[in-house]
Structures are given as structure tokens and as C-alpha cells.
Tab-separated table of C-alpha atoms in Angstrom:
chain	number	residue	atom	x	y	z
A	7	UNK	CA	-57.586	103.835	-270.638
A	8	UNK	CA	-59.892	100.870	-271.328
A	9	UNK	CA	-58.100	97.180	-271.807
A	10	UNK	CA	-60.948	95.206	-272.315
A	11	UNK	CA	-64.676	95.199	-271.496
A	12	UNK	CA	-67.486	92.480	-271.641
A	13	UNK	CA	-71.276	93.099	-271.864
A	14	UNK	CA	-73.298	90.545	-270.250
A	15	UNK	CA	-76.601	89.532	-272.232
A	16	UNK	CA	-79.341	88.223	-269.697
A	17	UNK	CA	-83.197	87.749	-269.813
A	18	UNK	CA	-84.823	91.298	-268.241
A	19	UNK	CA	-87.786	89.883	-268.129
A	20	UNK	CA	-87.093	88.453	-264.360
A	21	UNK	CA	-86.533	92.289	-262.958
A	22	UNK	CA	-86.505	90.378	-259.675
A	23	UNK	CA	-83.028	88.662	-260.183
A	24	UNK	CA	-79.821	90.422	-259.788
A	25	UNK	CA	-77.596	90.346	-262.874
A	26	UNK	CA	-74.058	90.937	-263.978
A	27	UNK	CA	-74.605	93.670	-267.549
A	28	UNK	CA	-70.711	94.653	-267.631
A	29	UNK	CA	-66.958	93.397	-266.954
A	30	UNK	CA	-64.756	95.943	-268.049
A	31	UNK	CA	-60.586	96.426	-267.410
A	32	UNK	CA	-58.908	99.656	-267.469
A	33	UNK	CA	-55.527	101.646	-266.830
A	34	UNK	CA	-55.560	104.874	-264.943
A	35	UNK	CA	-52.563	107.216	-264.265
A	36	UNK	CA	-53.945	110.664	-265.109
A	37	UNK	CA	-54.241	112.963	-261.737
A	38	UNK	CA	-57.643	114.341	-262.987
A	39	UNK	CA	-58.978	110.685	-262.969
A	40	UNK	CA	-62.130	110.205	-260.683
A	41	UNK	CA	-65.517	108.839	-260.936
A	42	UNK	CA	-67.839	110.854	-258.845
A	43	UNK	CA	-70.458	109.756	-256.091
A	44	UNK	CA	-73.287	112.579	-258.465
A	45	UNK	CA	-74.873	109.889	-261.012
A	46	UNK	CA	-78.526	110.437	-260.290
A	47	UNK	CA	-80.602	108.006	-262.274
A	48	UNK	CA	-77.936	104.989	-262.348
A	49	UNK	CA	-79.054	102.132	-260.800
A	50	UNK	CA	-76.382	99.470	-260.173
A	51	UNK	CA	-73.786	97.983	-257.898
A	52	UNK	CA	-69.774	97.285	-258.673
A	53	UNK	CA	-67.150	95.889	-257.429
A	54	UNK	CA	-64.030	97.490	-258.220
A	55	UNK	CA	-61.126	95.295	-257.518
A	56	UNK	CA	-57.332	96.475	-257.855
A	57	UNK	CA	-54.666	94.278	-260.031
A	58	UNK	CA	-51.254	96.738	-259.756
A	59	UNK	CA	-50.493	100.027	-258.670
A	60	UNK	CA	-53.098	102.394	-256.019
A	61	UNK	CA	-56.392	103.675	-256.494
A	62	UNK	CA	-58.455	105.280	-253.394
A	63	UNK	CA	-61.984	105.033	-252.820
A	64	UNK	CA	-64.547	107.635	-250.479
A	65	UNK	CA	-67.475	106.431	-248.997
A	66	UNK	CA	-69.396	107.363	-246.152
A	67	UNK	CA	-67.172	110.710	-245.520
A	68	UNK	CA	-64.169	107.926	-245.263
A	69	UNK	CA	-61.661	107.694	-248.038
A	70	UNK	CA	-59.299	104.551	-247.785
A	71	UNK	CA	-56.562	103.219	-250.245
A	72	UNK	CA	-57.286	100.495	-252.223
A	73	UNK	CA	-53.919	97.799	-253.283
A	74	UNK	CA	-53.546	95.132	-255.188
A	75	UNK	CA	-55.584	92.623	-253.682
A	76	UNK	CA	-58.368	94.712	-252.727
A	77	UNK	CA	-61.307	95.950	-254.045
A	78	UNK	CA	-64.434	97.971	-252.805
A	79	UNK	CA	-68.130	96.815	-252.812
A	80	UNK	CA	-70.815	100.111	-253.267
A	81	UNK	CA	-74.060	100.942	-255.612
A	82	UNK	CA	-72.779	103.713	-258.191
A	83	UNK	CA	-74.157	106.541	-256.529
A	84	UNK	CA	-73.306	105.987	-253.593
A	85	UNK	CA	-69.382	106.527	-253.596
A	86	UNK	CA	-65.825	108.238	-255.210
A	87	UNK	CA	-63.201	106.505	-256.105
A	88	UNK	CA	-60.152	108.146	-258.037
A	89	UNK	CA	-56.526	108.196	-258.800
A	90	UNK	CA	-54.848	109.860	-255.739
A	91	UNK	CA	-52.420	112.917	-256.212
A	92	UNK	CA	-49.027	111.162	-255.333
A	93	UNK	CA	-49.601	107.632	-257.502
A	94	UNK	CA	-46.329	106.781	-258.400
A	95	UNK	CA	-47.670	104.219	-260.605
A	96	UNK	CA	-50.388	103.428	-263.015
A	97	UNK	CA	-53.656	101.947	-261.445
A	98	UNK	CA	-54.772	98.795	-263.200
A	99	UNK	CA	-58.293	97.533	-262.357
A	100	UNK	CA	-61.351	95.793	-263.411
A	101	UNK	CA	-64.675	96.458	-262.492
A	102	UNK	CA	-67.591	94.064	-261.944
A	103	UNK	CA	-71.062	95.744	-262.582
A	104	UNK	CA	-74.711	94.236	-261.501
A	105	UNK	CA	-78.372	95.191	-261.346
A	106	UNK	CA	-81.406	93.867	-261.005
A	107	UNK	CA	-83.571	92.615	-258.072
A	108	UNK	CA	-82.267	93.431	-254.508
A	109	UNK	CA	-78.798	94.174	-255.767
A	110	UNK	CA	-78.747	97.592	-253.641
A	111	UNK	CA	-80.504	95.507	-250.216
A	112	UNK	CA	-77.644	92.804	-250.821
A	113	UNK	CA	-74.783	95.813	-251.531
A	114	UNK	CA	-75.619	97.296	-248.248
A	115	UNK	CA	-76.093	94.141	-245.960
A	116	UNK	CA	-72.367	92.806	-247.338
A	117	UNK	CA	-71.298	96.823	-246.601
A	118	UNK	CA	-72.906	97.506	-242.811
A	119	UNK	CA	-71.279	94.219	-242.120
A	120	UNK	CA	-67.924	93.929	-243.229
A	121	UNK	CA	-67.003	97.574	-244.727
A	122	UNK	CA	-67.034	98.762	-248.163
A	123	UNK	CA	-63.424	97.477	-249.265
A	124	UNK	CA	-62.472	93.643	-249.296
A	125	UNK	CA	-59.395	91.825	-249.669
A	126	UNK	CA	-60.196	88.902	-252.288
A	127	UNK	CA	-57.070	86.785	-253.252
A	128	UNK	CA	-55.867	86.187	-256.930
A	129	UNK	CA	-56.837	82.633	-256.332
A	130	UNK	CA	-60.528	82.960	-255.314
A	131	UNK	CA	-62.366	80.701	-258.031
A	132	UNK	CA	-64.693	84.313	-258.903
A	133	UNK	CA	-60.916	86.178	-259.382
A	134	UNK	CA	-60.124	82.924	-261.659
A	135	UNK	CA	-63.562	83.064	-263.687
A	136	UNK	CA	-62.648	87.034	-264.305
A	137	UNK	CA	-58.900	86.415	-265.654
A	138	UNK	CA	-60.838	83.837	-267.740
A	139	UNK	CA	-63.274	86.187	-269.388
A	140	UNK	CA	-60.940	88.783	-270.375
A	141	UNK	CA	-60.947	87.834	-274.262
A	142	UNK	CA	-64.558	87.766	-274.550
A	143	UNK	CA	-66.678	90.728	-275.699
A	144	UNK	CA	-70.325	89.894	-274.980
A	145	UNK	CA	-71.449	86.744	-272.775
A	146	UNK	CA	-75.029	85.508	-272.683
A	147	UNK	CA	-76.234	83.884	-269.797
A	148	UNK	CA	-79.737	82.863	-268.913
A	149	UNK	CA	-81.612	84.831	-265.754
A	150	UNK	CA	-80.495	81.874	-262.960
A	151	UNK	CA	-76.915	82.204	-264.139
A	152	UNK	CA	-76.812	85.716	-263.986
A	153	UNK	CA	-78.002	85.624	-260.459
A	154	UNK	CA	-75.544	82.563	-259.728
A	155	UNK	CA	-72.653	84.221	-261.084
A	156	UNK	CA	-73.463	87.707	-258.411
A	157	UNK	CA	-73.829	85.241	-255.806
A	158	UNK	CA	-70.438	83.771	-256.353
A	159	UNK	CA	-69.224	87.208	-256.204
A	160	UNK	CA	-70.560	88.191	-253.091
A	161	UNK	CA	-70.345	84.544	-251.552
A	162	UNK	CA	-66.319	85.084	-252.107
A	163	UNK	CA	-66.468	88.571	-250.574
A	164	UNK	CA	-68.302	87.558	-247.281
A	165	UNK	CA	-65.668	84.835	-247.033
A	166	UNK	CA	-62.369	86.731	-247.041
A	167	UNK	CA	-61.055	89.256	-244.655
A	168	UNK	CA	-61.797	92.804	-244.962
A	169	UNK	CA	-60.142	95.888	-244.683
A	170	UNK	CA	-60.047	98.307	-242.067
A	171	UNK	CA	-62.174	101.320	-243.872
A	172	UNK	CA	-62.583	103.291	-240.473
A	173	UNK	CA	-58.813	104.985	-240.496
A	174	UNK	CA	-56.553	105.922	-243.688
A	175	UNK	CA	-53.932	103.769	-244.285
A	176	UNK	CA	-50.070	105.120	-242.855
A	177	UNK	CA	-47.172	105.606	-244.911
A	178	UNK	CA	-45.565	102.456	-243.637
A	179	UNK	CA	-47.977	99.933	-244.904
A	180	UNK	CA	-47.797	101.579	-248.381
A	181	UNK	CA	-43.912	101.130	-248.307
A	182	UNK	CA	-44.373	97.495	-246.803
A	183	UNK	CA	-46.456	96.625	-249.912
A	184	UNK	CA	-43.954	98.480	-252.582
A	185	UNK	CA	-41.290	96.954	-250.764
A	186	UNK	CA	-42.760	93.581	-251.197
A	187	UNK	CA	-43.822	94.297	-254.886
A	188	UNK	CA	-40.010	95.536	-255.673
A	189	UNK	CA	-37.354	93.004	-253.899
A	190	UNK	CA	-36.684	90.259	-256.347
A	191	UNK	CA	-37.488	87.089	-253.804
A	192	UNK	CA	-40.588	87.554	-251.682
A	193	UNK	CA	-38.873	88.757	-248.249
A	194	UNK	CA	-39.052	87.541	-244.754
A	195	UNK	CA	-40.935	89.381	-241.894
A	196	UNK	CA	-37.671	90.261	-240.606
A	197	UNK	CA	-35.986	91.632	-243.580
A	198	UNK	CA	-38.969	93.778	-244.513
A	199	UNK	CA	-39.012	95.220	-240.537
A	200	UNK	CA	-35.331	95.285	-241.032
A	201	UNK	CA	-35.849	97.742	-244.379
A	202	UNK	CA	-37.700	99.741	-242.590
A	203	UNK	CA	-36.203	100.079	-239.017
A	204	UNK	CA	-38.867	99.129	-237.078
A	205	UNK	CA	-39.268	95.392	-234.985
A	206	UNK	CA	-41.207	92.503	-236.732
A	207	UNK	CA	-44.169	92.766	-233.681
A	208	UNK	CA	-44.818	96.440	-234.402
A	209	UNK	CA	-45.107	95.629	-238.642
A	210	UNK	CA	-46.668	92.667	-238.175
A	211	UNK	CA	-49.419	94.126	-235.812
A	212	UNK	CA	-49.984	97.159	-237.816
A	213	UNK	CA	-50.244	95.642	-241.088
A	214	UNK	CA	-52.986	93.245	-239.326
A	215	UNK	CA	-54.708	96.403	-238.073
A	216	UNK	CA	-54.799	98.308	-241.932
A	217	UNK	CA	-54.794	95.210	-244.606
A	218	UNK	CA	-57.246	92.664	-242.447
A	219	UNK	CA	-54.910	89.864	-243.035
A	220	UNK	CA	-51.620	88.932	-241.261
A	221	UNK	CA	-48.459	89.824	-242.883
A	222	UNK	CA	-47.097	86.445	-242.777
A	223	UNK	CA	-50.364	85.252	-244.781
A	224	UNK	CA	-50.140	88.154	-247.397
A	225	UNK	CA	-46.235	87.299	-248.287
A	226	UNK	CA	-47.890	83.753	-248.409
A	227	UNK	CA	-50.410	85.252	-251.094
A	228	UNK	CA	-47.650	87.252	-252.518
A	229	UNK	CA	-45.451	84.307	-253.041
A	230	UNK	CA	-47.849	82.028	-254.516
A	231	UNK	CA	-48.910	84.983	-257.316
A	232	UNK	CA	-44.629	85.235	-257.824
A	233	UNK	CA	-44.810	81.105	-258.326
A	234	UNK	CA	-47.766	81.323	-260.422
A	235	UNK	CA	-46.237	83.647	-263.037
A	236	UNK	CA	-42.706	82.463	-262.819
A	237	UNK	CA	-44.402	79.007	-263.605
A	238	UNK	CA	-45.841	80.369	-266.564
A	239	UNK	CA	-42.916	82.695	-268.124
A	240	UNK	CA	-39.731	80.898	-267.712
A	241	UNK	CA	-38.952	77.530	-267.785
A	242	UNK	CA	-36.804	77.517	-264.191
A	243	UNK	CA	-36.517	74.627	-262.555
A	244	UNK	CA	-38.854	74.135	-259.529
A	245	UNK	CA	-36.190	74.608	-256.962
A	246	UNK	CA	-35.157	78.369	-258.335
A	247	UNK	CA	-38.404	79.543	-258.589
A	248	UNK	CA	-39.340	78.204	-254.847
A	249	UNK	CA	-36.254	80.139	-254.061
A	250	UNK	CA	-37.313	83.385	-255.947
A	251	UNK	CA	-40.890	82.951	-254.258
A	252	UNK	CA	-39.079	83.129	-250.305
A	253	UNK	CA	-38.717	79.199	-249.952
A	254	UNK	CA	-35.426	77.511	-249.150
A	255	UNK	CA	-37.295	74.143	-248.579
A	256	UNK	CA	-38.545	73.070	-252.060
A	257	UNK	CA	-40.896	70.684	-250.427
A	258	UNK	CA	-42.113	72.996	-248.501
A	259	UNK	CA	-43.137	75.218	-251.400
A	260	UNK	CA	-44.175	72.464	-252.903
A	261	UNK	CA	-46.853	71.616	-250.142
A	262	UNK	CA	-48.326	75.085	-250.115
A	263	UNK	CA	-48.775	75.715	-253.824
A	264	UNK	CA	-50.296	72.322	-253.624
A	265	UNK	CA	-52.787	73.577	-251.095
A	266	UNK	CA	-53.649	77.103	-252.979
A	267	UNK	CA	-53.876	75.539	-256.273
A	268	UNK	CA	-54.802	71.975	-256.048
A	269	UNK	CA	-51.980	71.067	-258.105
A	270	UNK	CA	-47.874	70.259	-258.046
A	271	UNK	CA	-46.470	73.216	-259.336
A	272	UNK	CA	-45.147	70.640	-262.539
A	273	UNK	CA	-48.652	69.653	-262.568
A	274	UNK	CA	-49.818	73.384	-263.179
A	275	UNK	CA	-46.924	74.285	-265.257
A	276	UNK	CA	-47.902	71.269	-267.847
A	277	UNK	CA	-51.585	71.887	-267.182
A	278	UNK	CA	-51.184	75.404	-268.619
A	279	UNK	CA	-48.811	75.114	-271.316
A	280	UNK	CA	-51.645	72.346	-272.756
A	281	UNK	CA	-54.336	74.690	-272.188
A	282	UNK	CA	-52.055	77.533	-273.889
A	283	UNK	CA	-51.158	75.083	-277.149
A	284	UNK	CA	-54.967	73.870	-277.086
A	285	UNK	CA	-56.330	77.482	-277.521
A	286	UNK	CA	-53.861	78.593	-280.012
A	287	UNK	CA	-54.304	75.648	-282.014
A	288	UNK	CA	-57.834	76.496	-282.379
């Protein structure tokens, strides 16, 4: 099911640019869902980046699941991605599409180095500029910030840690990141290896090996999405939602939302709401 989709309007008179042409959100749940690797004729790159639930993605003879957080890099043709078989819940995406240019030379370079599937946080300034598209239906954007805006994308993607593509992803990991999804305060290492009867060194080194990122710096991630939202839908005090987000110092949660988001987390709260009653005002 399609949420929302954008087409970007850009000068194709400078064939030798890369370009974004689409932005487009959707829904999947349906076990017949895939998009095959067979489109002779289509000439483009995406990125396809996961928001909730599990989508899975083959390339190269290698299929790997993709969670929230992730997304994989690849020119149309050139890959499968679909909803798997056992998805126990619906797989909400959006999907970044450019052309133009080199866009396939600059696809595979970003690919033979790092792997097709990245892990690109909720707070990367591109994942920002996305959420802020999303009510838009057509954007027009001269040739230099068309290429600017792929740039940022794949600028962001060569920054952040990768995935491990090479080996399918065990059971565990999946239940680690449903675990962390479901529990209503973002857990400790311990409690999650507790859950799950295995020691905190085994999890933490296995989810290094599969996710590319420590486990102690996703529930970081994790936690700062939780504060984020909380911040934005209920009017708890500071202190609670700190709480609700893993944190039994306040000033310690204080310090690290400050350092993902620039911003006290009043600051942001009051920030938003303006930016809210501005826009609905208008």
C-alpha cells in the first residue's frame, strides 16, 4: 500500500548529473509482495530504507534482513527485495530513487566497499530532510540541487556503519530487536541477555557481528527515537520520559539527547510544538 509519494522535477538537460525523480512511502504485509531483480530497460538507483517491521533484500546470490534502521543501496535491476514468509508484522518503508550521470559507477563504488545494506540512524540530517518531505507531492529543484541532495544521501551512507551482508541474520538478533521494540523502557544489556538466556559478551558480540553497530550504541539510538516521540505525544515531565527511555540519571539523559539533537529535550519539545502551531496556523 502506498502512504505517500513525491516526484522530483529537475532540469534533464544536464544528463551528466545524478538526480533524485521519486520519494515514495509504502506499507507491505502481503506474502506475495516482492519486487523482482527482471526490469530490463530501467535505469536508476534506490535506496530503500526500513521505518517498522522486516523486509529482506537479495543481491549478489546473498539475501539479508533488512530492520528498522537499515536500508539497502542497489541500481533497480540489479536486486530482490520482498516481504519474507514469516513477517509477523507489516513492513513500512520509503524508498529514495535517482538517475542521471554516474549514478550506477557511484551505486557500485559505495556497494564493493561497504555492502549493499546500511545502517543510517533516524537522526542523520538526509533521514530528517525525508520525514520533512512527506506532505509534499512534487518538488522542483534545479540540476546542482538535485545532484547535492544524492550526494547528501550517499555522503550519510559512507559515514555510518554497515551491515554484515555476507551471512543471514540468526534468530537471536531478530528477537533482540523485537524484544527491544516491545518492553515498555528501553532495556539494559543485561536484561535483554537475561530474556534470552544467554551472557551479555556472547549478545553483545554477536549483535556487533550481524547489525555493524554495538548493542550498547543501538539501545542508545533506540532510546533517543523513544525520547523523541514521547517528547512529542505526551506532555510527561522530563524525568519520566528519561526513565521510559532506560535513564535513571535525568542529567544524564539530558546530556545525550543534547548531543544527538543539538537541543535540551525542553528546548526540542517547545521547538516543535511552535513549529506544529506555526504550520497549522497557516
Amino acid at each position: 500500500m502506498i502512504l505517500s509519494n513525491i516526484l522530483f522535477m529537475t532540469d534533464e538537460n544536464r544528463l551528466d548529473l545524478p538526480r533524485p525523480f521519486y520519494l515514495q512511502w509504502e506499507e507491505q504485509h502481503q506474502r506475495y509482495y516482492s519486487f523482482k531483480e527482471n526490469r530490463k530497460g530501467q535505469e536508476h538507483a534506490i535506496f530503500h530504507y526500513c521505518l517498522s517491521g522486516r523486509g529482506q533484500v537479495r543481491y549478489r546470490g546473498e539475501t539479508c534482513d533488512v530492520l528498522p534502521g537499515y536500508g539497502f543501496l542497489c541500481a533497480i535491476d540489479e536486486a530482490d527485495y520482498f516481504y519474507p514468509a514469516d513477517g509477523g508484522e507489516p513492513w513500512c518503508f520509503w524508498w529514495f530513487g535517482f538517475k542521471g550521470g554516474n549514478y550506477r559507477e557511484l551505486t557500485h563504488a559505495l556497494v564493493e566497499r561497504f555492502g549493499a545494506v546500511f545502517h543510517l540512524p533516524e537522526y542523520d540530517p538526509f533521514c530528517r530532510k525525508v520525514n520533512d518531505l512527506k506532505n509534499k507531492n512534487k518538488i522542483i529543484l534545479n540540476e546542482f540541487d538535485g545532484a547535492a541532495m544524492v550526494n547528501e544521501l550517499l555522503g550519510a551512507l559512507s559515514r555510518h556503519k554497515v551491515h554484515n551482508l555476507n551471512k543471514n541474520m540468526p534468530q537471536i538478533i531478530k528477537e533482540t530487536t523485537l524484544l527491544i521494540r516491545e518492553m515498555p523502557e528501553i532495556p539494559r544489556i543485561g536484561e535483554l541477555s537475561g530474556e534470552l538466556g544467554i551472557s551479555r559478551e556472547y549478545l553483545s558480540r554477536l549483535f556487533h557481528t550481524y547489525m555493524g553497530v554495538s548493542l550498547q550504541k543501538y539501545l542508545q539510538q533506540q532510546s533517543m527515537k523513544k525520547a523523541e516521540d514521547l517528547l512529542l505525544k505526551t506532555d510527561w515531565p522530563i524525568s519520566e520520559i528519561a526513565q521510559k527511555c532506560g535513564y535513571y540519571s535525568t542529567s544524564s539523559f539530558i546530556r545525550i539527547f543534547n548531543r544527538y539533537f543539538n537541543n535540551s529535550p525542553s528546548q526540542y519539545r517547545s521547538q516543535m510544538y511552535q513549529s506544529f502551531n506555526s504550520d497549522v496556523s497557516s
